[in-house]
Every structure is written in structure tokens, then in C-alpha cells.
């Protein structure tokens, strides 16, 4: 979104008056009240152009000395000052290890401004234009957007979808429509490894010819001869009798077109529906045809999509930042197998790989490529936020996303509901492509592209701010930390929560450090894992008058400790905590009878490697 800042035209109508000697201009911008919630911890220092440029270390040292001379206690137990980056103007952006109140902030800036080499010091505040912090999701003019519960906030709003006669509380949406205030995916490329793509007026097909059909075998591709061909077009994947025993005859699925639309269907164009990242570009790679697709073709497509070299093919001129794979098989992902090797290569080249967990209501550990190391494995939830009855589960699932529950109230049987499906683009041909259309599909195949689209929003938002790209591991961490807690404890483990597009984009563009995963009162956050020395950060907002704040970790394997602090996160090593619980194992507890109002932070720190740990925070509301 483009914000326009307009300076008012001021006419000086008063007569000039005599005045005393001008007072010297202040070299810093004082703050008279809290410039940001909780205080100020980011400062911009502009040095005079006629002095030698400071090194990063020198800037950090000077701010640290100024804090000490101003008598500002760090309460960090770690690094008191961090250098974030040098701005385009040449100014230096630094961050203190905790938020300073107005008195401390002014004292620090005054000390820094006393350096003759400093031209100006100012707080790095959040500048707001009108409605820069949205409180309502964007509603585009796409006429069938009303059917897409999965793109709206999962805030419990009652929604009646399509032809349904029953309304449901939407607690399973991806919050993409809120994220469009911040990013629409422009500049991001998502490689969709699937059945290919078809002509559709609601899709950006600018990279369709730049894609590739990776299917070599003519029986799978449907072509007259073996070999790969340029272009990622879907020519159909229908099955005739006995062609793919034991599968029955089937019409073409147009699966890749549906997935592509979920990721990047055009929005605000007055037709059809919308996609999670409507300005991202899809690079379609056909790897699935009649009867499916071979691992070997898929592995080559993963390599090529991420900028690697594939013999006999030209270099990919449109390297993907994200790969979506909405397919799988019942097999282990061997460390030395082609899936694992290809994915490892893609991740090493900086490409995030998103994979559907599978639709067999089984442990995902036995499915590939969703269980391969380095992927973001996505389970499916329905509109109520429950696990979709068909969705695979297990400790390897990263998070859940809308896939549709099929039946009323996301039950395992009953009557099919429009609210039980994910709505997107398809083709209406039974075998070969004919007319474009729209349809609702359920599955983890639909959940994965929601997450791939959110990654595209994150990539685009960082590009717009000229920030360095995030690594796949950082993207995975932000997705987990920004996820929304399940409204009810899932019957099986399907990750740490439901994807939240808006929170993920905010997390991706926050250069300030840790992202605290939200802990609603009484909500259980499960399936957390990490290595010894690694920490997880959570936050719960406690109102005035609340009683008996109970903060706990339990379950799983390994050993964690719990560190708790109000109005600021404990240090990465637990330092500065107001309360702590450091017993052996994972059963840690902190109980505060009369907690002060505000945000309380929980740092869960691995003493040993840990897995499947649950975290819960609750209080008695006033």
C-alpha cells in the first residue's frame, strides 16, 4: 500500500518582530511521552559528513558508553546494544537491549548528541499515515470472494458460505485479507510443482511459458514421444480404465490450476475470487500427469526451480523463493534419497519448500516428501479450526492451514458443506482443457498453498523494505511463532497452530529480534521442539484485575527451563527474568497470584534437545 505524506502549506501572515540571539538548535529529538508501547528501543544516529565513518563496532561501543554515563541500567545479561543497519542516508540504526522510558531515552540521546561528530539523534518511531495499522480486513471486489472463508481472519465471525443454510464461526481462516494491508506478494516467485496450469482470466500466466514440463515418460505426459518440453501447461491428467491399476477411471483434476489460484489468483479485478498473494508470480512446473509423477522428474524440478542445474535444460531465469508441492506418497524420506537430496539443495540455495502433509489420517512420518528434513509440512484445518478428518498428523507437521473439513462443523462424516471446501480456479474440461471455471476442493493439497502464499507475502514485504532475504529456517521459525493458537486442542498433533498471514508478514519485517508467539488465555500450544541452548518466546496479555496467572510447560522429551518477565522478554539465555522454573525435565511452572496488567513473556529454553513440548498460560479473568 502506498502512503502519501502531505506537508501542509503554512502562510506566515504576522509582521516580522525583533528577537534576541537565536537559541542553539537541539541536536536530538526529545520524547515527551511514550513514543511506542512499552518504551523506545530504536535510535537513529546521523554523523557529520566531514568526519570519518564509524565502524559497526564503534557505533555499538559509543551507544553503550553513553548508556553507562547516563546511568541507564541494561538489565540484559547479554548484549546491551545492537547495530541493525546503516540507512540509505548514511545514518546508523541501533537498538538497545530493552525499551527505555522517556526519561532514559532522552538521557541517552542527549549524551550521544554531545559528541561533536554527531549531527543528530532521533528515536526510530513508528510513523503512521491514516489507517496504517488496519483494524479491518480488505474486502476486494471479486464477486465470489464471499465463498473464500479461508482468506479471512479466523476471529470467530459467523459466516454463511455459498449455498449453505447454516452459518459457522470462522476460526480457521488464514487472515490473508488483513495481510494485504502490508503486502500483496509483488516481486515474489512461487514454483508450483503439480499438474501444470491452464488458461484462466483470473490468473497471471506471465511465467507459464517460462515453466517446464518435467515429465519424460510419454505414458505419463500424454505426449506422442518421450522427453521434456518447455512450458508449464496442464494438458490433462485423466485416467482411462486399467491405465493405473488399482485406480478407477478419473477425469482430469486441474489440480495445479487450483493450487496456483490459491497462491496467487488475481484480486480486485472484479471477477472470480482471490488468492493469498495476488501479485506474486507462479512458475508452473508440470511433474504430475496421467497416473501421477516419477520421483526422478520431481527431484529434477525441485533442483531447477531453486536455481540449480539440470542436465539438458536451460538455466532457470526465474528462480523461485518458494516451492509448493501438494502431493506425496506413503514412503519414508531416506536421507540419501532423491527427495531429500533435492530438497537439501533447494534449501541451501535459499528456497523455502512447502509440502502438503497428506490426506490419509495417518502419521506423516511415513510419508514423503512431507517428512523430508528442511520442509515446511502443512496439515489441514477446517473453518471451525479443527483438524480436517482426513489430514495426516504427527510430530513432523510444522503448522496447519485451511484445507477444508468437508462436512458440517468439520466432522468426520455427515452432509457436505460449501464451508468445507477451499475455493479457487479450475478448468471445466473432463479430459483436455476447455473453459475456465471455479470450484471447491478439500485437502492438505489446498492447505500447503495457503502457506506458500504467505511465504510469498513475507518475501515481498522484505523486498519492499530493502531488507536482506530470510533463510528458509528463519521463515519456518516466523511462521511457527506467528501462528494462531488452535481454538480447541486438536485430536492429533498438527503443528503449533494455524497460519496467520498478517502476523507472519509483521514478523518477517520486524528487524528487532525475537517474535513472541501469542498465548491466548487458556489456549494450549503444542508440538514445540528445539536444540539445547535454543529458546522459544511466547506472550500473553493480562488485563487489570486478573488473578492466578499460571504459566506451564509439560510433555514431550528432553529438558527445558521456563523464564518469565513482564513488559519485556527475558534475555536469550533467560537473564533478566522476574520468575523462573528450572527443574529437570519439561514440567515447569510459574504461578503469580496477583499479576500486574500488561504483556507477560515466557522464554522456554532448551537445557537439552527437546521435542513435543506443550506450553499453556491461563489466568482468572476479572
XYZ file of C-alpha atoms in Angstrom:
622
model
C 0.000 0.000 0.000
C 1.291 3.390 -0.937
C 1.008 6.039 1.723
C 1.207 9.647 0.767
C 2.548 12.108 3.320
C 1.411 15.666 2.596
C 3.082 18.652 4.251
C 0.578 21.442 4.964
C 1.178 24.822 3.314
C 1.660 27.395 6.105
C 1.290 31.107 5.304
C 3.052 33.472 7.743
C 0.729 36.465 7.939
C 2.115 38.160 11.042
C 4.536 41.065 10.773
C 8.195 40.298 11.495
C 9.339 41.094 15.004
C 12.711 41.816 16.549
C 14.192 38.925 18.514
C 17.065 38.056 20.745
C 20.015 35.889 19.711
C 18.716 32.551 18.397
C 18.989 29.670 20.830
C 21.220 26.859 19.599
C 19.293 24.139 17.836
C 18.980 20.894 19.734
C 20.983 18.006 18.301
C 18.423 15.396 19.275
C 14.682 14.935 19.162
C 13.349 14.591 22.703
C 10.341 12.470 23.520
C 7.788 13.889 25.930
C 5.767 10.724 26.389
C 5.967 7.089 25.455
C 6.769 7.146 21.720
C 5.844 3.489 21.408
C 4.009 0.983 23.549
C 6.302 -0.103 26.335
C 9.024 2.457 25.594
C 11.651 3.207 22.962
C 14.497 0.912 21.964
C 15.453 2.017 18.421
C 17.528 5.124 17.723
C 18.934 6.741 14.597
C 22.328 8.449 14.804
C 23.433 10.725 11.978
C 27.122 11.594 11.965
C 28.567 14.690 10.339
C 29.635 14.104 6.758
C 33.069 15.644 7.343
C 34.144 13.020 9.898
C 35.382 9.526 9.280
C 32.664 6.876 9.006
C 32.174 4.826 12.133
C 32.561 1.084 12.108
C 29.701 -1.022 13.419
C 31.732 -1.900 16.490
C 32.499 1.766 17.164
C 28.826 2.749 16.954
C 27.833 -0.024 19.351
C 30.608 0.955 21.774
C 29.665 4.633 21.728
C 25.995 3.901 22.474
C 26.998 1.538 25.271
C 29.261 4.158 26.827
C 26.506 6.780 26.538
C 24.069 4.467 28.313
C 26.544 3.880 31.114
C 27.254 7.586 31.536
C 23.540 8.323 31.585
C 23.108 5.792 34.374
C 20.826 3.559 32.328
C 20.726 0.003 33.662
C 20.682 -2.554 30.869
C 19.078 -5.462 32.750
C 20.129 -7.663 29.875
C 22.701 -10.169 30.993
C 23.794 -10.082 27.379
C 24.368 -7.590 24.586
C 23.103 -4.117 25.674
C 23.225 -2.585 22.178
C 22.798 -3.992 18.679
C 23.604 -2.353 15.364
C 20.715 -3.072 12.994
C 21.877 -1.492 9.756
C 23.169 1.600 8.000
C 20.352 3.546 6.352
C 20.366 4.855 2.808
C 21.072 8.303 4.200
C 24.243 7.065 5.865
C 22.724 7.222 9.360
C 23.188 4.331 11.771
C 20.250 2.446 13.265
C 20.828 0.873 16.676
C 18.676 -0.974 19.152
C 19.023 -1.108 22.899
C 18.531 -4.429 24.608
C 15.395 -3.241 26.381
C 12.861 -0.491 25.895
C 13.756 2.793 27.589
C 11.204 5.043 29.243
C 11.042 8.683 28.072
C 13.490 9.900 30.728
C 16.048 7.251 29.814
C 15.571 7.727 26.076
C 16.128 11.471 26.339
C 19.174 10.999 28.567
C 20.720 8.594 26.081
C 20.097 10.848 23.091
C 21.441 13.873 24.962
C 24.665 12.005 25.751
C 25.051 10.876 22.151
C 24.340 14.356 20.826
C 27.174 15.685 22.987
C 29.681 14.029 20.653
C 30.948 16.754 18.255
C 30.955 14.161 15.451
C 27.216 13.570 15.830
C 24.933 15.668 13.675
C 21.581 14.474 15.048
C 19.977 11.743 17.156
C 16.328 10.727 16.952
C 14.039 7.932 18.084
C 13.092 5.472 15.363
C 9.359 5.713 15.953
C 6.545 4.079 14.052
C 5.309 6.669 11.565
C 1.618 6.317 10.850
C -0.455 7.592 7.997
C -4.240 7.237 8.166
C -5.152 3.617 8.959
C -1.585 2.386 8.539
C -2.394 -0.090 11.307
C -5.520 -1.749 9.942
C -8.353 -2.918 12.127
C -10.466 -4.327 9.301
C -9.578 -6.847 6.587
C -9.587 -5.758 2.970
C -12.690 -6.803 1.047
C -11.885 -6.877 -2.684
C -14.437 -6.512 -5.461
C -14.087 -10.114 -6.607
C -17.736 -11.242 -6.751
C -17.125 -14.719 -5.288
C -14.744 -13.657 -2.525
C -17.592 -14.284 -0.077
C -17.098 -18.027 -0.541
C -13.439 -17.841 0.491
C -13.676 -18.092 4.277
C -10.120 -19.390 4.175
C -8.683 -15.978 3.218
C -10.386 -14.049 6.002
C -9.400 -13.668 9.676
C -10.104 -16.649 11.916
C -11.637 -14.386 14.552
C -14.853 -16.292 15.135
C -17.076 -14.165 12.918
C -20.214 -16.019 11.841
C -20.146 -16.748 8.116
C -22.645 -18.323 5.767
C -20.738 -19.741 2.792
C -22.191 -20.266 -0.664
C -25.328 -22.380 -0.683
C -25.011 -23.409 2.989
C -28.082 -22.863 5.134
C -26.010 -22.944 8.319
C -23.540 -20.273 9.420
C -20.248 -21.208 11.072
C -17.897 -19.302 13.356
C -14.794 -18.826 11.206
C -11.862 -19.770 13.435
C -9.835 -21.443 10.711
C -9.121 -18.625 8.234
C -5.595 -17.667 7.171
C -6.014 -13.882 7.763
C -4.679 -13.164 4.267
C -7.192 -10.356 3.680
C -5.714 -8.461 6.632
C -2.157 -9.054 5.386
C -2.965 -7.284 2.102
C -2.639 -4.008 4.009
C 1.081 -4.839 4.246
C 1.921 -6.980 1.221
C 0.321 -8.487 -1.862
C 3.264 -10.618 -2.939
C 4.699 -8.379 -5.637
C 8.205 -9.481 -6.657
C 7.892 -12.987 -5.192
C 8.037 -16.113 -7.362
C 6.396 -19.354 -6.263
C 7.217 -22.526 -8.177
C 4.181 -24.812 -8.229
C 5.251 -28.402 -8.854
C 1.978 -30.030 -9.848
C -0.109 -30.923 -12.898
C 0.734 -27.636 -14.590
C -1.517 -24.665 -15.207
C -4.348 -23.860 -17.620
C -5.513 -20.694 -19.329
C -7.611 -18.647 -16.924
C -8.575 -14.949 -16.918
C -8.131 -14.776 -13.126
C -4.504 -15.979 -13.169
C -1.276 -14.191 -14.037
C 0.177 -16.511 -16.697
C 3.244 -14.408 -17.476
C 5.610 -17.193 -16.355
C 3.633 -20.128 -17.769
C 5.821 -20.430 -20.862
C 8.925 -19.913 -18.724
C 7.977 -23.024 -16.754
C 8.699 -26.570 -17.855
C 7.035 -29.921 -18.296
C 9.446 -32.218 -16.452
C 7.632 -35.442 -17.309
C 9.859 -37.559 -19.557
C 7.782 -40.735 -19.945
C 5.194 -40.379 -22.715
C 2.723 -42.629 -20.894
C 2.664 -40.132 -18.026
C 2.894 -36.910 -20.052
C 0.351 -37.949 -22.679
C 2.623 -36.788 -25.480
C 3.491 -38.869 -28.524
C 7.153 -39.241 -27.593
C 9.353 -39.317 -24.521
C 11.121 -36.145 -23.433
C 10.649 -32.855 -21.627
C 9.219 -29.737 -23.224
C 9.222 -26.025 -22.340
C 6.132 -24.525 -20.732
C 4.315 -25.485 -17.562
C 0.961 -26.144 -19.170
C -1.525 -28.734 -17.938
C -2.735 -30.834 -20.884
C -4.839 -33.081 -18.633
C -4.235 -35.977 -16.243
C -7.341 -38.087 -16.850
C -7.171 -41.842 -16.334
C -8.844 -44.473 -18.520
C -9.846 -47.937 -17.335
C -6.903 -50.102 -16.131
C -4.376 -47.427 -17.076
C -3.219 -47.000 -13.474
C -4.329 -50.101 -11.613
C -5.798 -50.158 -8.982
C -7.151 -46.647 -9.523
C -10.531 -46.287 -11.289
C -11.047 -44.073 -14.340
C -10.979 -40.360 -13.498
C -11.489 -37.045 -15.239
C -8.677 -34.504 -15.316
C -8.220 -32.866 -11.929
C -6.794 -29.454 -12.900
C -5.121 -29.715 -9.518
C -2.232 -27.394 -10.409
C -4.595 -24.654 -11.565
C -6.493 -24.831 -8.266
C -3.254 -24.692 -6.262
C -1.919 -21.792 -8.354
C -5.128 -19.848 -7.781
C -5.000 -20.380 -4.032
C -1.498 -18.931 -4.028
C -1.838 -16.020 -6.442
C -5.267 -15.619 -8.013
C -5.696 -12.029 -9.123
C -7.558 -9.857 -6.647
C -9.536 -6.664 -7.008
C -10.136 -7.212 -10.723
C -13.891 -7.527 -10.452
C -14.045 -11.183 -11.476
C -13.998 -14.533 -9.755
C -12.163 -14.981 -6.497
C -8.866 -14.080 -4.818
C -5.508 -15.628 -3.901
C -3.350 -15.365 -0.790
C -0.602 -13.390 -2.587
C -2.403 -11.876 -5.581
C 0.612 -10.046 -7.023
C 3.077 -12.918 -6.696
C 4.046 -14.787 -9.849
C 3.566 -18.527 -10.240
C 6.205 -20.546 -12.098
C 4.324 -23.734 -13.074
C 6.350 -26.943 -13.408
C 4.435 -29.985 -14.612
C 5.574 -33.054 -12.677
C 2.235 -34.913 -12.370
C 0.399 -36.372 -15.354
C -1.609 -39.483 -16.102
C -1.172 -41.815 -13.097
C 0.989 -39.332 -11.173
C 4.673 -38.462 -11.486
C 8.063 -40.074 -11.017
C 10.361 -39.140 -8.137
C 13.198 -38.582 -10.581
C 11.261 -35.947 -12.519
C 10.123 -34.283 -9.328
C 13.657 -34.167 -7.911
C 14.936 -32.502 -11.087
C 12.085 -29.988 -10.922
C 12.963 -29.109 -7.316
C 16.568 -28.518 -8.318
C 15.715 -26.437 -11.389
C 13.061 -24.347 -9.648
C 15.534 -23.309 -6.959
C 18.232 -22.238 -9.415
C 20.197 -25.475 -9.630
C 21.485 -27.034 -12.820
C 19.643 -29.879 -14.581
C 21.342 -31.606 -17.478
C 19.733 -30.879 -20.844
C 17.711 -27.923 -19.606
C 18.461 -24.226 -19.911
C 19.141 -22.296 -16.715
C 16.037 -21.141 -14.891
C 15.815 -17.379 -15.372
C 13.120 -17.049 -12.684
C 14.484 -18.669 -9.551
C 11.716 -19.331 -7.047
C 11.921 -18.122 -3.468
C 9.194 -20.646 -2.604
C 8.326 -24.120 -3.878
C 4.889 -25.656 -3.298
C 4.429 -29.427 -3.533
C 0.871 -30.607 -2.901
C 1.494 -34.309 -3.387
C 3.117 -37.255 -1.652
C 3.376 -40.993 -1.198
C 3.379 -43.497 1.627
C 7.125 -43.975 1.971
C 9.957 -42.904 4.239
C 12.093 -39.949 3.193
C 15.529 -41.557 3.121
C 18.375 -39.182 3.922
C 20.251 -40.294 0.807
C 17.158 -40.459 -1.407
C 16.442 -38.125 -4.293
C 13.702 -36.201 -2.499
C 15.892 -35.424 0.494
C 18.909 -34.580 -1.647
C 16.948 -32.322 -3.986
C 15.239 -30.544 -1.085
C 18.553 -30.095 0.728
C 19.942 -28.486 -2.409
C 16.974 -26.171 -2.782
C 17.137 -25.058 0.849
C 20.880 -24.455 0.553
C 20.150 -22.122 -2.372
C 17.727 -20.144 -0.195
C 14.427 -21.555 -1.456
C 11.691 -22.390 1.059
C 9.981 -25.714 0.358
C 6.333 -26.125 1.417
C 4.757 -29.597 1.285
C 1.284 -30.997 1.971
C 1.232 -33.424 4.906
C -1.073 -35.944 3.197
C -4.728 -36.988 3.272
C -4.701 -40.470 4.859
C -5.424 -39.580 8.515
C -2.068 -41.158 9.371
C 1.300 -40.296 10.892
C 3.116 -38.051 8.441
C 6.450 -39.607 9.475
C 5.711 -42.386 6.991
C 5.038 -40.064 4.054
C 7.340 -38.418 1.556
C 8.315 -35.712 0.688
C 6.437 -34.155 3.622
C 8.715 -35.867 6.170
C 11.951 -34.790 4.455
C 14.243 -32.579 6.563
C 14.070 -28.875 5.795
C 10.498 -28.701 4.500
C 7.528 -26.849 5.944
C 4.942 -29.625 6.306
C 1.346 -28.394 6.354
C -1.688 -30.141 7.820
C -5.285 -29.113 7.095
C -7.876 -27.450 9.316
C -11.476 -26.577 8.574
C -13.486 -23.418 9.095
C -14.020 -24.196 12.795
C -10.261 -24.528 13.333
C -10.452 -28.274 13.953
C -8.161 -30.773 12.254
C -9.686 -31.887 8.969
C -10.652 -35.530 9.483
C -8.515 -36.732 6.572
C -5.389 -34.724 7.405
C -2.166 -36.521 8.244
C -0.680 -35.616 11.611
C 2.394 -36.188 13.747
C 5.358 -34.506 15.363
C 6.853 -33.622 11.980
C 3.992 -31.300 10.996
C 5.079 -27.656 11.087
C 1.684 -25.950 11.241
C -1.865 -26.133 9.939
C -3.634 -24.078 7.279
C -7.101 -24.028 5.723
C -7.760 -27.208 3.776
C -11.480 -27.598 4.402
C -13.288 -30.074 6.632
C -15.831 -31.172 4.004
C -18.662 -31.875 6.452
C -20.765 -29.732 8.772
C -18.751 -28.485 11.767
C -15.638 -30.147 10.310
C -16.895 -33.523 11.444
C -15.617 -36.809 10.011
C -18.924 -37.551 8.265
C -22.281 -36.019 7.563
C -23.511 -33.596 4.918
C -21.099 -31.824 2.599
C -20.979 -28.054 3.125
C -19.648 -25.242 0.929
C -17.814 -24.086 4.070
C -15.988 -27.406 3.977
C -14.028 -26.588 0.820
C -11.281 -24.298 -0.464
C -12.479 -22.262 -3.417
C -10.200 -21.424 -6.334
C -9.592 -21.619 -10.094
C -10.002 -24.742 -12.241
C -10.725 -25.765 -15.825
C -14.058 -27.320 -16.757
C -12.819 -29.864 -19.276
C -13.272 -33.539 -18.463
C -10.063 -34.572 -20.238
C -8.300 -31.783 -22.160
C -8.654 -28.104 -21.198
C -11.807 -26.271 -22.249
C -13.452 -23.370 -20.397
C -12.073 -21.697 -17.257
C -14.055 -22.002 -14.037
C -14.006 -22.163 -10.245
C -14.519 -24.989 -7.779
C -14.129 -26.043 -4.174
C -11.571 -28.740 -3.306
C -10.631 -30.096 0.132
C -7.251 -31.488 1.188
C -3.806 -30.793 2.540
C -3.102 -30.032 -1.130
C -5.122 -26.885 -0.519
C -3.575 -26.158 2.891
C 0.025 -26.094 1.626
C -0.532 -23.321 -0.980
C -2.009 -21.087 1.713
C 1.336 -21.304 3.492
C 3.311 -20.930 0.253
C 1.294 -17.796 -0.472
C 2.014 -16.425 2.998
C 5.739 -17.012 2.422
C 5.408 -15.021 -0.812
C 3.833 -12.159 1.172
C 6.754 -12.296 3.621
C 9.343 -12.298 0.815
C 7.651 -9.387 -0.931
C 7.332 -7.297 2.226
C 11.046 -7.611 2.964
C 11.937 -6.725 -0.624
C 9.813 -3.585 -0.392
C 11.757 -2.504 2.701
C 15.105 -3.393 1.131
C 15.798 -5.952 3.845
C 18.039 -8.967 3.322
C 16.209 -12.177 2.377
C 15.267 -14.508 5.186
C 16.674 -18.020 5.168
C 14.245 -20.946 4.877
C 14.941 -21.739 8.546
C 14.090 -18.158 9.549
C 10.874 -18.273 7.517
C 9.893 -21.532 9.189
C 10.583 -20.052 12.611
C 8.497 -16.941 11.905
C 5.595 -18.993 10.547
C 5.568 -21.083 13.710
C 5.994 -18.146 16.061
C 3.291 -16.070 14.374
C 0.771 -18.891 14.082
C -2.602 -18.566 15.782
C -3.401 -20.938 18.625
C -5.942 -23.654 17.838
C -9.384 -22.770 19.217
C -9.572 -26.293 20.672
C -6.899 -28.869 21.416
C -6.547 -30.916 18.183
C -7.299 -34.617 18.431
C -3.922 -35.269 16.762
C -0.740 -33.192 16.546
C -0.948 -30.916 13.504
C 1.746 -28.385 14.308
C 1.942 -25.430 16.636
C -1.092 -23.527 15.352
C -2.939 -22.158 12.314
C -1.089 -19.966 9.831
C -1.740 -16.227 10.304
C -0.713 -14.262 7.219
C -0.852 -10.822 8.825
C 1.192 -11.833 11.873
C 3.713 -13.637 9.662
C 4.311 -10.547 7.499
C 4.707 -8.395 10.608
C 7.194 -10.908 11.973
C 9.098 -11.056 8.695
C 9.596 -7.290 8.627
C 10.454 -6.840 12.302
C 14.211 -6.278 12.465
C 14.113 -6.048 16.231
C 14.727 -9.656 17.168
C 12.552 -12.305 18.798
C 8.995 -12.854 17.667
C 6.738 -13.868 20.536
C 4.123 -16.498 19.720
C 0.738 -15.409 21.118
C -0.721 -17.357 24.051
C -4.447 -16.642 24.428
C -5.822 -17.240 27.904
C -6.227 -20.976 28.418
C -5.011 -21.940 24.932
C -2.603 -24.859 24.630
C 0.341 -24.534 22.213
C 1.765 -27.967 21.470
C 4.405 -29.708 19.371
C 7.324 -27.355 20.069
C 10.851 -28.653 19.527
C 14.401 -27.314 19.603
C 18.013 -27.979 20.426
C 19.925 -27.430 23.629
C 20.559 -23.700 24.028
C 17.692 -22.731 21.734
C 14.754 -20.771 23.072
C 11.092 -20.232 22.271
C 9.361 -16.975 23.173
C 5.651 -16.651 23.984
C 3.483 -13.749 25.153
C 0.173 -13.434 26.973
C -1.750 -10.203 27.558
C -3.070 -9.986 31.116
C -5.828 -7.447 31.946
C -6.002 -5.399 35.132
C -7.584 -7.288 37.994
C -6.714 -10.750 36.711
C -5.759 -13.379 39.266
C -3.753 -16.604 39.407
C -1.614 -16.333 36.283
C -0.473 -19.922 35.686
C 2.349 -20.483 33.189
C 3.365 -24.065 32.426
C 5.360 -26.333 30.127
C 4.898 -30.090 30.044
C 5.100 -33.257 27.962
C 7.468 -34.445 25.279
C 11.104 -35.392 25.616
C 14.305 -33.619 26.646
C 14.716 -30.858 29.213
C 13.562 -27.233 29.184
C 13.530 -24.368 31.673
C 10.962 -21.574 31.932
C 11.796 -17.865 32.355
C 9.057 -15.252 32.799
C 9.167 -11.447 32.610
C 6.577 -8.695 32.405
C 6.739 -5.848 29.845
C 9.780 -7.223 28.096
C 11.261 -10.523 27.036
C 13.840 -12.310 29.175
C 17.278 -12.492 27.600
C 18.049 -15.260 25.119
C 19.744 -17.110 27.970
C 16.890 -16.428 30.424
C 18.632 -13.498 32.066
C 16.586 -10.615 33.456
C 13.585 -12.840 34.203
C 11.229 -11.860 37.017
C 10.380 -15.525 37.670
C 11.902 -18.833 36.655
C 11.365 -22.580 36.893
C 14.436 -24.732 36.230
C 13.553 -28.255 37.327
C 14.875 -31.318 35.451
C 12.637 -32.412 32.576
C 9.873 -30.488 30.853
C 7.398 -29.964 33.696
C 7.961 -26.313 34.615
C 5.512 -23.970 36.314
C 5.305 -20.337 37.412
C 2.197 -19.163 39.294
C 1.587 -15.469 40.079
C -1.351 -14.849 42.398
C -1.902 -11.171 41.561
C -0.193 -10.418 38.227
C 0.290 -6.822 37.148
C -1.568 -5.854 33.985
C 0.384 -5.921 30.743
C 2.150 -8.360 28.450
C 3.948 -11.247 30.134
C 6.693 -13.034 28.211
C 7.671 -16.684 28.590
C 11.090 -17.867 27.437
C 11.263 -21.663 27.102
C 14.950 -22.539 26.932
C 16.351 -25.926 25.969
C 18.722 -27.379 28.579
C 18.874 -30.454 26.341
C 17.389 -31.158 22.925
C 13.599 -31.216 23.303
C 10.561 -32.236 21.268
C 6.751 -32.315 21.519
C 6.677 -29.835 24.406
C 3.379 -28.124 25.243
C 3.006 -24.587 26.633
C -0.095 -23.161 28.307
C -0.868 -19.891 30.066
C -4.084 -19.105 31.903
C -5.498 -16.637 34.390
C -8.772 -15.938 36.136
C -10.322 -13.002 34.318
C -11.540 -10.027 36.406
